[in-house]
């Protein structure tokens, strides 16, 4: 991921956090990151109705992630969509 993309994702997460109370986020389910999978891959698979940037930001918020780095075997909470 490029520095510009990382900054954009973090900025989006901060902006989204001002509108969404992360502590009140409803969790739909959990998923496990597969080998070679990125956070964008998880977001596209798990939240296909959202634009990738929004889905990534929501997953970061519900999991308290300050980076887009994930690793195989990592468990991620997937937020419920209204």
mmCIF file of N, CA, C and O in Angstrom:
data_model
loop_
_atom_site.group_PDB
_atom_site.id
_atom_site.type_symbol
_atom_site.label_atom_id
_atom_site.label_comp_id
_atom_site.label_asym_id
_atom_site.label_seq_id
_atom_site.Cartn_x
_atom_site.Cartn_y
_atom_site.Cartn_z
ATOM 1 N N UNK A 1 0.861 -1.177 0.000
ATOM 2 C CA UNK A 1 0.000 0.000 0.000
ATOM 3 C C UNK A 1 0.905 1.237 0.000
ATOM 4 O O UNK A 1 1.913 1.265 0.683
ATOM 5 N N UNK A 2 0.543 2.200 -0.781
ATOM 6 C CA UNK A 2 1.359 3.407 -0.857
ATOM 7 C C UNK A 2 1.062 4.317 0.329
ATOM 8 O O UNK A 2 0.027 4.185 0.987
ATOM 9 N N UNK A 3 1.957 5.213 0.588
ATOM 10 C CA UNK A 3 1.775 6.158 1.691
ATOM 11 C C UNK A 3 0.525 7.004 1.475
ATOM 12 O O UNK A 3 -0.241 7.230 2.403
ATOM 13 N N UNK A 4 0.291 7.429 0.250
ATOM 14 C CA UNK A 4 -0.886 8.242 -0.055
ATOM 15 C C UNK A 4 -2.163 7.454 0.224
ATOM 16 O O UNK A 4 -3.101 7.969 0.831
ATOM 17 N N UNK A 5 -2.193 6.194 -0.182
ATOM 18 C CA UNK A 5 -3.370 5.359 0.065
ATOM 19 C C UNK A 5 -3.567 5.132 1.555
ATOM 20 O O UNK A 5 -4.694 5.166 2.061
ATOM 21 N N UNK A 6 -2.479 4.906 2.274
ATOM 22 C CA UNK A 6 -2.568 4.698 3.722
ATOM 23 C C UNK A 6 -3.119 5.942 4.418
ATOM 24 O O UNK A 6 -3.984 5.839 5.289
ATOM 25 N N UNK A 7 -2.629 7.092 4.021
ATOM 26 C CA UNK A 7 -3.115 8.350 4.609
ATOM 27 C C UNK A 7 -4.594 8.542 4.282
ATOM 28 O O UNK A 7 -5.384 8.943 5.138
ATOM 29 N N UNK A 8 -4.997 8.210 3.062
ATOM 30 C CA UNK A 8 -6.398 8.347 2.668
ATOM 31 C C UNK A 8 -7.286 7.433 3.489
ATOM 32 O O UNK A 8 -8.365 7.837 3.947
ATOM 33 N N UNK A 9 -6.852 6.196 3.718
ATOM 34 C CA UNK A 9 -7.647 5.248 4.503
ATOM 35 C C UNK A 9 -7.764 5.720 5.945
ATOM 36 O O UNK A 9 -8.849 5.694 6.526
ATOM 37 N N UNK A 10 -6.666 6.156 6.528
ATOM 38 C CA UNK A 10 -6.696 6.636 7.910
ATOM 39 C C UNK A 10 -7.579 7.878 8.020
ATOM 40 O O UNK A 10 -8.375 8.007 8.953
ATOM 41 N N UNK A 11 -7.470 8.783 7.062
ATOM 42 C CA UNK A 11 -8.306 9.985 7.073
ATOM 43 C C UNK A 11 -9.777 9.619 6.980
ATOM 44 O O UNK A 11 -10.608 10.150 7.724
ATOM 45 N N UNK A 12 -10.097 8.692 6.092
ATOM 46 C CA UNK A 12 -11.480 8.251 5.959
ATOM 47 C C UNK A 12 -11.969 7.627 7.267
ATOM 48 O O UNK A 12 -13.094 7.875 7.691
ATOM 49 N N UNK A 13 -11.129 6.833 7.904
ATOM 50 C CA UNK A 13 -11.503 6.207 9.169
ATOM 51 C C UNK A 13 -11.784 7.259 10.239
ATOM 52 O O UNK A 13 -12.752 7.144 10.993
ATOM 53 N N UNK A 14 -10.965 8.293 10.291
ATOM 54 C CA UNK A 14 -11.172 9.358 11.274
ATOM 55 C C UNK A 14 -12.464 10.114 10.984
ATOM 56 O O UNK A 14 -13.251 10.389 11.888
ATOM 57 N N UNK A 15 -12.706 10.419 9.719
ATOM 58 C CA UNK A 15 -13.935 11.119 9.339
ATOM 59 C C UNK A 15 -15.146 10.261 9.670
ATOM 60 O O UNK A 15 -16.118 10.728 10.258
ATOM 61 N N UNK A 16 -15.082 8.985 9.311
ATOM 62 C CA UNK A 16 -16.196 8.085 9.596
ATOM 63 C C UNK A 16 -16.407 7.952 11.098
ATOM 64 O O UNK A 16 -17.539 7.877 11.562
ATOM 65 N N UNK A 17 -15.330 7.949 11.867
ATOM 66 C CA UNK A 17 -15.436 7.826 13.323
ATOM 67 C C UNK A 17 -16.179 8.997 13.934
ATOM 68 O O UNK A 17 -16.810 8.855 14.983
ATOM 69 N N UNK A 18 -16.148 10.147 13.297
ATOM 70 C CA UNK A 18 -16.879 11.290 13.827
ATOM 71 C C UNK A 18 -18.387 11.120 13.656
ATOM 72 O O UNK A 18 -19.165 11.729 14.365
ATOM 73 N N UNK A 19 -18.788 10.269 12.720
ATOM 74 C CA UNK A 19 -20.203 10.032 12.465
ATOM 75 C C UNK A 19 -20.703 8.738 13.082
ATOM 76 O O UNK A 19 -21.899 8.549 13.242
ATOM 77 N N UNK A 20 -19.803 7.815 13.385
ATOM 78 C CA UNK A 20 -20.177 6.507 13.911
ATOM 79 C C UNK A 20 -19.480 6.302 15.240
ATOM 80 O O UNK A 20 -18.272 6.426 15.326
ATOM 81 N N UNK A 21 -20.237 5.982 16.268
ATOM 82 C CA UNK A 21 -19.657 5.675 17.565
ATOM 83 C C UNK A 21 -19.157 4.240 17.513
ATOM 84 O O UNK A 21 -19.942 3.297 17.494
ATOM 85 N N UNK A 22 -17.844 4.053 17.488
ATOM 86 C CA UNK A 22 -17.266 2.716 17.324
ATOM 87 C C UNK A 22 -17.676 1.781 18.451
ATOM 88 O O UNK A 22 -17.798 0.585 18.248
ATOM 89 N N UNK A 23 -17.906 2.305 19.635
ATOM 90 C CA UNK A 23 -18.292 1.443 20.747
ATOM 91 C C UNK A 23 -19.717 0.933 20.579
ATOM 92 O O UNK A 23 -20.086 -0.067 21.169
ATOM 93 N N UNK A 24 -20.522 1.610 19.779
ATOM 94 C CA UNK A 24 -21.904 1.201 19.572
ATOM 95 C C UNK A 24 -22.074 0.387 18.290
ATOM 96 O O UNK A 24 -23.175 -0.019 17.964
ATOM 97 N N UNK A 25 -20.982 0.160 17.589
ATOM 98 C CA UNK A 25 -21.067 -0.578 16.323
ATOM 99 C C UNK A 25 -21.565 -1.992 16.586
ATOM 100 O O UNK A 25 -21.087 -2.676 17.479
ATOM 101 N N UNK A 26 -22.523 -2.405 15.788
ATOM 102 C CA UNK A 26 -23.052 -3.757 15.885
ATOM 103 C C UNK A 26 -22.165 -4.695 15.079
ATOM 104 O O UNK A 26 -21.846 -4.406 13.938
ATOM 105 N N UNK A 27 -21.801 -5.807 15.662
ATOM 106 C CA UNK A 27 -20.994 -6.804 14.972
ATOM 107 C C UNK A 27 -21.923 -7.864 14.404
ATOM 108 O O UNK A 27 -22.781 -8.392 15.104
ATOM 109 N N UNK A 28 -21.738 -8.158 13.124
ATOM 110 C CA UNK A 28 -22.541 -9.182 12.475
ATOM 111 C C UNK A 28 -21.925 -10.560 12.670
ATOM 112 O O UNK A 28 -22.604 -11.509 13.022
ATOM 113 N N UNK A 29 -20.618 -10.658 12.433
ATOM 114 C CA UNK A 29 -19.917 -11.932 12.563
ATOM 115 C C UNK A 29 -18.413 -11.679 12.550
ATOM 116 O O UNK A 29 -17.980 -10.540 12.428
ATOM 117 N N UNK A 30 -17.651 -12.746 12.687
ATOM 118 C CA UNK A 30 -16.192 -12.660 12.592
ATOM 119 C C UNK A 30 -15.742 -13.485 11.397
ATOM 120 O O UNK A 30 -16.436 -14.403 10.957
ATOM 121 N N UNK A 31 -14.588 -13.125 10.871
ATOM 122 C CA UNK A 31 -13.992 -13.883 9.775
ATOM 123 C C UNK A 31 -12.498 -13.996 10.042
ATOM 124 O O UNK A 31 -11.937 -13.208 10.802
ATOM 125 N N UNK A 32 -11.881 -14.969 9.427
ATOM 126 C CA UNK A 32 -10.441 -15.181 9.583
ATOM 127 C C UNK A 32 -9.747 -14.845 8.272
ATOM 128 O O UNK A 32 -10.176 -15.278 7.204
ATOM 129 N N UNK A 33 -8.695 -14.061 8.375
ATOM 130 C CA UNK A 33 -7.927 -13.652 7.195
ATOM 131 C C UNK A 33 -7.186 -14.874 6.641
ATOM 132 O O UNK A 33 -6.523 -15.599 7.378
ATOM 133 N N UNK A 34 -7.318 -15.096 5.345
ATOM 134 C CA UNK A 34 -6.632 -16.197 4.660
ATOM 135 C C UNK A 34 -5.257 -15.745 4.185
ATOM 136 O O UNK A 34 -5.000 -14.546 4.042
ATOM 137 N N UNK A 35 -4.403 -16.707 3.918
ATOM 138 C CA UNK A 35 -3.063 -16.405 3.409
ATOM 139 C C UNK A 35 -3.168 -15.597 2.124
ATOM 140 O O UNK A 35 -3.954 -15.931 1.234
ATOM 141 N N UNK A 36 -2.419 -14.508 2.040
ATOM 142 C CA UNK A 36 -2.396 -13.664 0.854
ATOM 143 C C UNK A 36 -3.528 -12.660 0.770
ATOM 144 O O UNK A 36 -3.564 -11.845 -0.144
ATOM 145 N N UNK A 37 -4.436 -12.701 1.711
ATOM 146 C CA UNK A 37 -5.588 -11.799 1.684
ATOM 147 C C UNK A 37 -5.221 -10.450 2.305
ATOM 148 O O UNK A 37 -4.529 -10.386 3.314
ATOM 149 N N UNK A 38 -5.703 -9.374 1.691
ATOM 150 C CA UNK A 38 -5.498 -8.029 2.224
ATOM 151 C C UNK A 38 -6.777 -7.570 2.924
ATOM 152 O O UNK A 38 -7.834 -8.194 2.767
ATOM 153 N N UNK A 39 -6.687 -6.476 3.637
ATOM 154 C CA UNK A 39 -7.883 -5.929 4.275
ATOM 155 C C UNK A 39 -8.900 -5.510 3.215
ATOM 156 O O UNK A 39 -10.104 -5.692 3.405
ATOM 157 N N UNK A 40 -8.428 -5.012 2.090
ATOM 158 C CA UNK A 40 -9.337 -4.666 0.992
ATOM 159 C C UNK A 40 -10.050 -5.900 0.455
ATOM 160 O O UNK A 40 -11.238 -5.846 0.131
ATOM 161 N N UNK A 41 -9.341 -7.020 0.364
ATOM 162 C CA UNK A 41 -9.966 -8.274 -0.069
ATOM 163 C C UNK A 41 -11.070 -8.689 0.896
ATOM 164 O O UNK A 41 -12.166 -9.079 0.483
ATOM 165 N N UNK A 42 -10.768 -8.622 2.186
ATOM 166 C CA UNK A 42 -11.757 -8.978 3.216
ATOM 167 C C UNK A 42 -12.966 -8.062 3.091
ATOM 168 O O UNK A 42 -14.108 -8.519 3.103
ATOM 169 N N UNK A 43 -12.715 -6.762 2.961
ATOM 170 C CA UNK A 43 -13.799 -5.787 2.861
ATOM 171 C C UNK A 43 -14.686 -6.060 1.650
ATOM 172 O O UNK A 43 -15.918 -6.029 1.750
ATOM 173 N N UNK A 44 -14.071 -6.342 0.509
ATOM 174 C CA UNK A 44 -14.833 -6.597 -0.717
ATOM 175 C C UNK A 44 -15.684 -7.858 -0.582
ATOM 176 O O UNK A 44 -16.820 -7.904 -1.065
ATOM 177 N N UNK A 45 -15.142 -8.861 0.070
ATOM 178 C CA UNK A 45 -15.860 -10.129 0.241
ATOM 179 C C UNK A 45 -16.958 -10.026 1.294
ATOM 180 O O UNK A 45 -18.077 -10.505 1.095
ATOM 181 N N UNK A 46 -16.637 -9.394 2.401
ATOM 182 C CA UNK A 46 -17.549 -9.376 3.545
ATOM 183 C C UNK A 46 -18.596 -8.269 3.488
ATOM 184 O O UNK A 46 -19.681 -8.416 4.053
ATOM 185 N N UNK A 47 -18.271 -7.159 2.844
ATOM 186 C CA UNK A 47 -19.198 -6.015 2.768
ATOM 187 C C UNK A 47 -19.324 -5.569 1.305
ATOM 188 O O UNK A 47 -18.983 -4.438 0.951
ATOM 189 N N UNK A 48 -19.813 -6.451 0.448
ATOM 190 C CA UNK A 48 -19.801 -6.181 -0.995
ATOM 191 C C UNK A 48 -20.692 -5.023 -1.443
ATOM 192 O O UNK A 48 -20.486 -4.487 -2.522
ATOM 193 N N UNK A 49 -21.652 -4.623 -0.622
ATOM 194 C CA UNK A 49 -22.544 -3.521 -1.029
ATOM 195 C C UNK A 49 -21.926 -2.148 -0.807
ATOM 196 O O UNK A 49 -22.453 -1.151 -1.281
ATOM 197 N N UNK A 50 -20.816 -2.093 -0.085
ATOM 198 C CA UNK A 50 -20.175 -0.808 0.205
ATOM 199 C C UNK A 50 -18.992 -0.563 -0.724
ATOM 200 O O UNK A 50 -18.333 -1.513 -1.150
ATOM 201 N N UNK A 51 -18.691 0.711 -0.985
ATOM 202 C CA UNK A 51 -17.430 1.020 -1.668
ATOM 203 C C UNK A 51 -16.271 0.489 -0.808
ATOM 204 O O UNK A 51 -16.363 0.490 0.427
ATOM 205 N N UNK A 52 -15.220 0.034 -1.439
ATOM 206 C CA UNK A 52 -14.084 -0.578 -0.727
ATOM 207 C C UNK A 52 -13.564 0.314 0.400
ATOM 208 O O UNK A 52 -13.346 -0.161 1.514
ATOM 209 N N UNK A 53 -13.357 1.601 0.125
ATOM 210 C CA UNK A 53 -12.809 2.497 1.163
ATOM 211 C C UNK A 53 -13.710 2.559 2.383
ATOM 212 O O UNK A 53 -13.223 2.571 3.519
ATOM 213 N N UNK A 54 -15.028 2.598 2.172
ATOM 214 C CA UNK A 54 -15.968 2.625 3.301
ATOM 215 C C UNK A 54 -15.929 1.316 4.068
ATOM 216 O O UNK A 54 -15.935 1.301 5.301
ATOM 217 N N UNK A 55 -15.916 0.200 3.335
ATOM 218 C CA UNK A 55 -15.899 -1.116 3.976
ATOM 219 C C UNK A 55 -14.624 -1.295 4.795
ATOM 220 O O UNK A 55 -14.677 -1.771 5.940
ATOM 221 N N UNK A 56 -13.483 -0.909 4.245
ATOM 222 C CA UNK A 56 -12.211 -1.003 4.962
ATOM 223 C C UNK A 56 -12.273 -0.155 6.235
ATOM 224 O O UNK A 56 -11.903 -0.620 7.322
ATOM 225 N N UNK A 57 -12.748 1.069 6.127
ATOM 226 C CA UNK A 57 -12.819 1.965 7.283
ATOM 227 C C UNK A 57 -13.721 1.393 8.369
ATOM 228 O O UNK A 57 -13.395 1.451 9.558
ATOM 229 N N UNK A 58 -14.848 0.818 7.995
ATOM 230 C CA UNK A 58 -15.770 0.240 8.982
ATOM 231 C C UNK A 58 -15.151 -0.955 9.692
ATOM 232 O O UNK A 58 -15.304 -1.116 10.899
ATOM 233 N N UNK A 59 -14.443 -1.791 8.934
ATOM 234 C CA UNK A 59 -13.773 -2.941 9.549
ATOM 235 C C UNK A 59 -12.661 -2.464 10.480
ATOM 236 O O UNK A 59 -12.501 -2.984 11.592
ATOM 237 N N UNK A 60 -11.923 -1.447 10.053
ATOM 238 C CA UNK A 60 -10.874 -0.897 10.922
ATOM 239 C C UNK A 60 -11.472 -0.361 12.218
ATOM 240 O O UNK A 60 -10.936 -0.596 13.304
ATOM 241 N N UNK A 61 -12.583 0.353 12.123
ATOM 242 C CA UNK A 61 -13.198 0.936 13.310
ATOM 243 C C UNK A 61 -13.678 -0.124 14.299
ATOM 244 O O UNK A 61 -13.398 -0.039 15.495
ATOM 245 N N UNK A 62 -14.392 -1.110 13.806
ATOM 246 C CA UNK A 62 -14.962 -2.113 14.705
ATOM 247 C C UNK A 62 -13.870 -2.985 15.336
ATOM 248 O O UNK A 62 -14.062 -3.517 16.420
ATOM 249 N N UNK A 63 -12.722 -3.073 14.679
ATOM 250 C CA UNK A 63 -11.621 -3.868 15.208
ATOM 251 C C UNK A 63 -10.553 -3.040 15.903
ATOM 252 O O UNK A 63 -9.563 -3.586 16.387
ATOM 253 N N UNK A 64 -10.721 -1.716 15.919
ATOM 254 C CA UNK A 64 -9.740 -0.844 16.561
ATOM 255 C C UNK A 64 -8.391 -0.852 15.846
ATOM 256 O O UNK A 64 -7.358 -0.680 16.481
ATOM 257 N N UNK A 65 -8.413 -1.029 14.540
ATOM 258 C CA UNK A 65 -7.170 -1.057 13.755
ATOM 259 C C UNK A 65 -6.766 0.351 13.335
ATOM 260 O O UNK A 65 -7.596 1.121 12.873
ATOM 261 N N UNK A 66 -5.496 0.674 13.466
ATOM 262 C CA UNK A 66 -5.004 1.967 12.986
ATOM 263 C C UNK A 66 -4.134 1.802 11.748
ATOM 264 O O UNK A 66 -3.432 2.720 11.347
ATOM 265 N N UNK A 67 -4.187 0.610 11.166
ATOM 266 C CA UNK A 67 -3.439 0.304 9.953
ATOM 267 C C UNK A 67 -4.275 -0.627 9.085
ATOM 268 O O UNK A 67 -5.230 -1.231 9.573
ATOM 269 N N UNK A 68 -3.902 -0.758 7.843
ATOM 270 C CA UNK A 68 -4.616 -1.686 6.961
ATOM 271 C C UNK A 68 -3.890 -3.024 6.865
ATOM 272 O O UNK A 68 -4.301 -3.896 6.105
ATOM 273 N N UNK A 69 -2.838 -3.184 7.629
ATOM 274 C CA UNK A 69 -2.083 -4.435 7.615
ATOM 275 C C UNK A 69 -2.828 -5.531 8.366
ATOM 276 O O UNK A 69 -3.263 -5.324 9.500
ATOM 277 N N UNK A 70 -3.001 -6.685 7.721
ATOM 278 C CA UNK A 70 -3.582 -7.860 8.355
ATOM 279 C C UNK A 70 -2.687 -9.054 8.032
ATOM 280 O O UNK A 70 -1.845 -8.975 7.134
ATOM 281 N N UNK A 71 -2.863 -10.138 8.775
ATOM 282 C CA UNK A 71 -2.050 -11.322 8.526
ATOM 283 C C UNK A 71 -2.903 -12.582 8.545
ATOM 284 O O UNK A 71 -3.974 -12.600 9.159
ATOM 285 N N UNK A 72 -2.439 -13.603 7.856
ATOM 286 C CA UNK A 72 -3.163 -14.870 7.790
ATOM 287 C C UNK A 72 -3.413 -15.398 9.197
ATOM 288 O O UNK A 72 -2.538 -15.349 10.063
ATOM 289 N N UNK A 73 -4.636 -15.847 9.421
ATOM 290 C CA UNK A 73 -5.015 -16.375 10.722
ATOM 291 C C UNK A 73 -5.627 -15.340 11.656
ATOM 292 O O UNK A 73 -6.194 -15.698 12.687
ATOM 293 N N UNK A 74 -5.504 -14.066 11.299
ATOM 294 C CA UNK A 74 -6.057 -12.995 12.129
ATOM 295 C C UNK A 74 -7.573 -13.029 12.061
ATOM 296 O O UNK A 74 -8.165 -13.165 10.995
ATOM 297 N N UNK A 75 -8.221 -12.894 13.198
ATOM 298 C CA UNK A 75 -9.683 -12.847 13.260
ATOM 299 C C UNK A 75 -10.123 -11.394 13.221
ATOM 300 O O UNK A 75 -9.585 -10.558 13.939
ATOM 301 N N UNK A 76 -11.077 -11.106 12.362
ATOM 302 C CA UNK A 76 -11.612 -9.747 12.235
ATOM 303 C C UNK A 76 -13.116 -9.761 12.465
ATOM 304 O O UNK A 76 -13.822 -10.632 11.943
ATOM 305 N N UNK A 77 -13.590 -8.798 13.230
ATOM 306 C CA UNK A 77 -15.029 -8.616 13.404
ATOM 307 C C UNK A 77 -15.547 -7.880 12.175
ATOM 308 O O UNK A 77 -14.915 -6.946 11.690
ATOM 309 N N UNK A 78 -16.709 -8.292 11.707
ATOM 310 C CA UNK A 78 -17.335 -7.657 10.553
ATOM 311 C C UNK A 78 -18.591 -6.952 11.053
ATOM 312 O O UNK A 78 -19.469 -7.573 11.660
ATOM 313 N N UNK A 79 -18.681 -5.633 10.819
ATOM 314 C CA UNK A 79 -19.826 -4.884 11.335
ATOM 315 C C UNK A 79 -21.123 -5.223 10.609
ATOM 316 O O UNK A 79 -21.107 -5.559 9.425
ATOM 317 N N UNK A 80 -22.207 -5.115 11.337
ATOM 318 C CA UNK A 80 -23.537 -5.286 10.742
ATOM 319 C C UNK A 80 -23.862 -4.029 9.963
ATOM 320 O O UNK A 80 -23.485 -2.921 10.340
ATOM 321 N N UNK A 81 -24.549 -4.194 8.880
ATOM 322 C CA UNK A 81 -24.970 -3.067 8.079
ATOM 323 C C UNK A 81 -26.438 -2.768 8.384
ATOM 324 O O UNK A 81 -27.236 -3.674 8.519
ATOM 325 N N UNK A 82 -26.759 -1.483 8.517
ATOM 326 C CA UNK A 82 -28.144 -1.109 8.829
ATOM 327 C C UNK A 82 -29.095 -1.456 7.681
ATOM 328 O O UNK A 82 -28.724 -1.662 6.582
#
